[in-house]
mmCIF file of C-alpha atoms in Angstrom:
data_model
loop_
_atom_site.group_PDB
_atom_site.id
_atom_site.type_symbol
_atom_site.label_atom_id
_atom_site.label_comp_id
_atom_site.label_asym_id
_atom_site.label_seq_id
_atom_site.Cartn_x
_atom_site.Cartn_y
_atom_site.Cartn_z
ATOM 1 C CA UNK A 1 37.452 68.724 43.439
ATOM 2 C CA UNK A 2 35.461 66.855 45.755
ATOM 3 C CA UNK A 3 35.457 66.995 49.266
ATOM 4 C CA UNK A 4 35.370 64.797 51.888
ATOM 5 C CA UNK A 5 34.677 64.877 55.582
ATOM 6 C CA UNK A 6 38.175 65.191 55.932
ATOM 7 C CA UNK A 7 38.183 69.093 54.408
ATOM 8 C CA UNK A 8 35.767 70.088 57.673
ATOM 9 C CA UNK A 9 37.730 71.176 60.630
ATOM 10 C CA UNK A 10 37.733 73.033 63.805
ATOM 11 C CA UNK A 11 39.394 76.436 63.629
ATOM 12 C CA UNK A 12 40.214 78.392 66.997
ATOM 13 C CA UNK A 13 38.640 81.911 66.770
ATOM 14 C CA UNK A 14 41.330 84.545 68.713
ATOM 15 C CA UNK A 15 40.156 85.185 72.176
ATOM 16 C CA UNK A 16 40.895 88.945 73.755
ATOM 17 C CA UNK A 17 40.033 88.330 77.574
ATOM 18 C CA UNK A 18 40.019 90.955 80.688
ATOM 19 C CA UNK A 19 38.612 91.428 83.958
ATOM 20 C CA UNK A 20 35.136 93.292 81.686
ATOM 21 C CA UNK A 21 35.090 89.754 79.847
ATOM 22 C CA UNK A 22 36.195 88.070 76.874
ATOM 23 C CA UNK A 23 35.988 89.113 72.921
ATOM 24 C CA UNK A 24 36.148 86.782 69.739
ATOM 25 C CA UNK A 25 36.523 88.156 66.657
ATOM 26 C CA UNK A 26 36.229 87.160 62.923
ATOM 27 C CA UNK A 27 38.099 88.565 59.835
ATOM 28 C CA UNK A 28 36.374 87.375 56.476
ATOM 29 C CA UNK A 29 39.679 85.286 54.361
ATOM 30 C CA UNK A 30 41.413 85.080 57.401
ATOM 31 C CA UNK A 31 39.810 83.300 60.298
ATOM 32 C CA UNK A 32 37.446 81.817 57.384
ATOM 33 C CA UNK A 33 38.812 81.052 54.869
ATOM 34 C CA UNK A 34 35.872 82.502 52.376
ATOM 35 C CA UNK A 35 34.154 85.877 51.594
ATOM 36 C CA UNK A 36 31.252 86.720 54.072
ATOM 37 C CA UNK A 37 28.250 87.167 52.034
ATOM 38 C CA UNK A 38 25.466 85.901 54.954
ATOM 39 C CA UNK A 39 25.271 85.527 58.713
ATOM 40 C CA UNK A 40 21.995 84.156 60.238
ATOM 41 C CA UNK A 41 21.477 82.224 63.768
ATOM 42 C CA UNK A 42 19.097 79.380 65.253
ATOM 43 C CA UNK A 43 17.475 79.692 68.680
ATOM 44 C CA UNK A 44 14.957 77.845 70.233
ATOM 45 C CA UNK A 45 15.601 74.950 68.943
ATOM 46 C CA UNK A 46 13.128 72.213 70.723
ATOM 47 C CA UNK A 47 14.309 69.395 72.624
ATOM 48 C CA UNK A 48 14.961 66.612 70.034
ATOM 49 C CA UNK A 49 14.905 68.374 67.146
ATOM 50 C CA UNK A 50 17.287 69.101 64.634
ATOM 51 C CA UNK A 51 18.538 71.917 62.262
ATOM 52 C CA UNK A 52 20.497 71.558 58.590
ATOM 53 C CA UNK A 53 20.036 68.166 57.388
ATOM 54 C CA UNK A 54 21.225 69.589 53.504
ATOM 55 C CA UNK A 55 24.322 69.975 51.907
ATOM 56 C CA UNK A 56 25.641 73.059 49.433
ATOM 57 C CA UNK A 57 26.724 72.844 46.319
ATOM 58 C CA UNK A 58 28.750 75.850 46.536
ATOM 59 C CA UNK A 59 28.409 77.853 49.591
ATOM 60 C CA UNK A 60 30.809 77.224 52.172
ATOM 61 C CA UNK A 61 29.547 77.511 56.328
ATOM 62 C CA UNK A 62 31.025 78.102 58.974
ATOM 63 C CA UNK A 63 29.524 76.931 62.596
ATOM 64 C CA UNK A 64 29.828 78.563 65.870
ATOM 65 C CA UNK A 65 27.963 77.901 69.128
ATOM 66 C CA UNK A 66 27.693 81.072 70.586
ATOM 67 C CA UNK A 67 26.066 80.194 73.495
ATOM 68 C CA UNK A 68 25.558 76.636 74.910
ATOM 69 C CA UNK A 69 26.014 73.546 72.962
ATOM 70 C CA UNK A 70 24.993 71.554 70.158
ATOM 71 C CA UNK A 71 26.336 68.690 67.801
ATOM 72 C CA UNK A 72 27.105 68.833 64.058
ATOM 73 C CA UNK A 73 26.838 65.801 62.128
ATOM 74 C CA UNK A 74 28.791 65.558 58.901
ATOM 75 C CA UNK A 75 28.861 63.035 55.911
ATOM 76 C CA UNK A 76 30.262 62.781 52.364
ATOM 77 C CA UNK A 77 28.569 59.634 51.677
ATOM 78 C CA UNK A 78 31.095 57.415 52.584
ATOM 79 C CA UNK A 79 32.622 58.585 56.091
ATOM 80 C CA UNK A 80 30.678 60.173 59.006
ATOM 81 C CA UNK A 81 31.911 62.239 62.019
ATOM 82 C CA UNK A 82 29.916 64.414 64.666
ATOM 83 C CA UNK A 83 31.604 67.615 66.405
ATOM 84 C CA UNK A 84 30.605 69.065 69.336
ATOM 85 C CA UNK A 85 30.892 72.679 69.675
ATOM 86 C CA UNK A 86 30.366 74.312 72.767
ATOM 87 C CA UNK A 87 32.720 77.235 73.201
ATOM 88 C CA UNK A 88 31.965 80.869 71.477
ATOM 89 C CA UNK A 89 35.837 81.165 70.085
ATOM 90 C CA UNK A 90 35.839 78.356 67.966
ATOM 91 C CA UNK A 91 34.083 76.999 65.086
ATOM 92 C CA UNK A 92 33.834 74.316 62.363
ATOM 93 C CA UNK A 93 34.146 74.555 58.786
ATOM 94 C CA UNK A 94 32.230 72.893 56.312
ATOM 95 C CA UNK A 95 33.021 73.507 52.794
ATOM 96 C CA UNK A 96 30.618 72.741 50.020
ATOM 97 C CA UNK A 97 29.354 69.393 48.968
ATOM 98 C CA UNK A 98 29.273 67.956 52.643
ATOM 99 C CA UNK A 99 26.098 66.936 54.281
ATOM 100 C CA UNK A 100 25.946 68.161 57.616
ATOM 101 C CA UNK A 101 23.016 68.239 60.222
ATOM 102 C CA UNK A 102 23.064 70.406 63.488
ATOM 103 C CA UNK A 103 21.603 68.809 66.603
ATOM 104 C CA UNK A 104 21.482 67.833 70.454
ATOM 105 C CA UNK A 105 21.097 71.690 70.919
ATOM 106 C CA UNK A 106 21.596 72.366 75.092
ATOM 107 C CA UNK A 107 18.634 74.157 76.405
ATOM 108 C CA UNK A 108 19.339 78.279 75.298
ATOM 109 C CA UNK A 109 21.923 77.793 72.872
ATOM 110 C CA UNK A 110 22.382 80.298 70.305
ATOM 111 C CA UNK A 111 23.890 78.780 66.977
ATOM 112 C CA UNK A 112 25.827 81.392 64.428
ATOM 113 C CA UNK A 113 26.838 80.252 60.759
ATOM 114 C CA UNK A 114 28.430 82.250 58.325
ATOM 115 C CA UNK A 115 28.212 81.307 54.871
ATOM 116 C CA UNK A 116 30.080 82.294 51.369
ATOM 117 C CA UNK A 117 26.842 82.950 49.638
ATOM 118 C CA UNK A 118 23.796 84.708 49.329
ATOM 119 C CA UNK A 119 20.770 82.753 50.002
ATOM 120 C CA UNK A 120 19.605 80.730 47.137
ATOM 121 C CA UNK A 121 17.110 77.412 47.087
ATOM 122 C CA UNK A 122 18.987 76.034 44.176
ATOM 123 C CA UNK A 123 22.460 75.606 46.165
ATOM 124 C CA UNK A 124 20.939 73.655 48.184
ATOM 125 C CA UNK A 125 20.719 69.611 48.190
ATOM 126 C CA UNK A 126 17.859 68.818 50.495
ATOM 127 C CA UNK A 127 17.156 64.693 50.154
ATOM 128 C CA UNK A 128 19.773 62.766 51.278
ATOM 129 C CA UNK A 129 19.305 60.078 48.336
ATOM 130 C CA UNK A 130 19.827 63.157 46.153
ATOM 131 C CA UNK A 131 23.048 64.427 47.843
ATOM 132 C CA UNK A 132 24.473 60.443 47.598
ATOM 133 C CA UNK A 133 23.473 60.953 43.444
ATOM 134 C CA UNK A 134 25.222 64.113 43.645
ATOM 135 C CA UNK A 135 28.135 62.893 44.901
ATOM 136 C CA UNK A 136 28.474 60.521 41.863
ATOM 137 C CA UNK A 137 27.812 63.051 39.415
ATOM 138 C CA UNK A 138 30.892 65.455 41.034
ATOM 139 C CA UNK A 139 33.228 62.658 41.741
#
């Protein structure tokens, strides 16, 4: 099945708050709809640049800013759409075989993704004249 931009979405994370502070919490096939098999972040992003820029041919990602803000472009060669995500208890989904590009990252913003899968260089589609060939081949 192929995907379009219209399988990414924003899913509201439950929020525990008190007068200590507030908690977010994540459940692997619950809150995301996938297996947890890799969590990494991105900090210190410059001013101007941006992160991602790839799609996966299998690994689905899920996007959280954890602290501040940043942007996350998405294409499936056809349709384009940018998110903003700027509060901790929510995130976006991205399932395989959409392009998607993190940027505008605020000043101290901490980005989380989760992902399906293990890291592995062949899951990933790096040129984006590759990924629109891709698309072809799956569709």
């Amino acid at each position: 099945m192929q995907t379009t931009i219209n399988d990414c979405k924003i899913i509201r994370l439950p929020q525990e708050e008190d007068p200590r502070g507030s908690l977010t919490y994540i459940y692997e096939n619950q809150q995301v709809p996938f297996p947890i098999r890799r969590v990494f972040y991105i900090y210190d992003v410059p001013a101007g640049k941006d992160r991602g820029a790839h799609a996966h041919r299998e690994c689905w990602q899920f996007i959280i800013a954890a602290s501040g803000a940043l942007e996350v472009y998405v294409s499936d060669g056809e349709n384009e759409k940018t998110y903003t995500l700027n509060r901790p208890y929510q995130g976006l989904l991205i399932p395989p075989g959409i392009w998607a590009q993190e940027r505008e990252f605020s000043s101290g913003a901490l980005c989380l993704v989760l992902a399906s899968h293990e890291y592995s260089e062949a899951d990933y589609i790096r040129s984006y004249s590759d990924y629109l060939d891709y698309r072809k081949t799956i569709g």
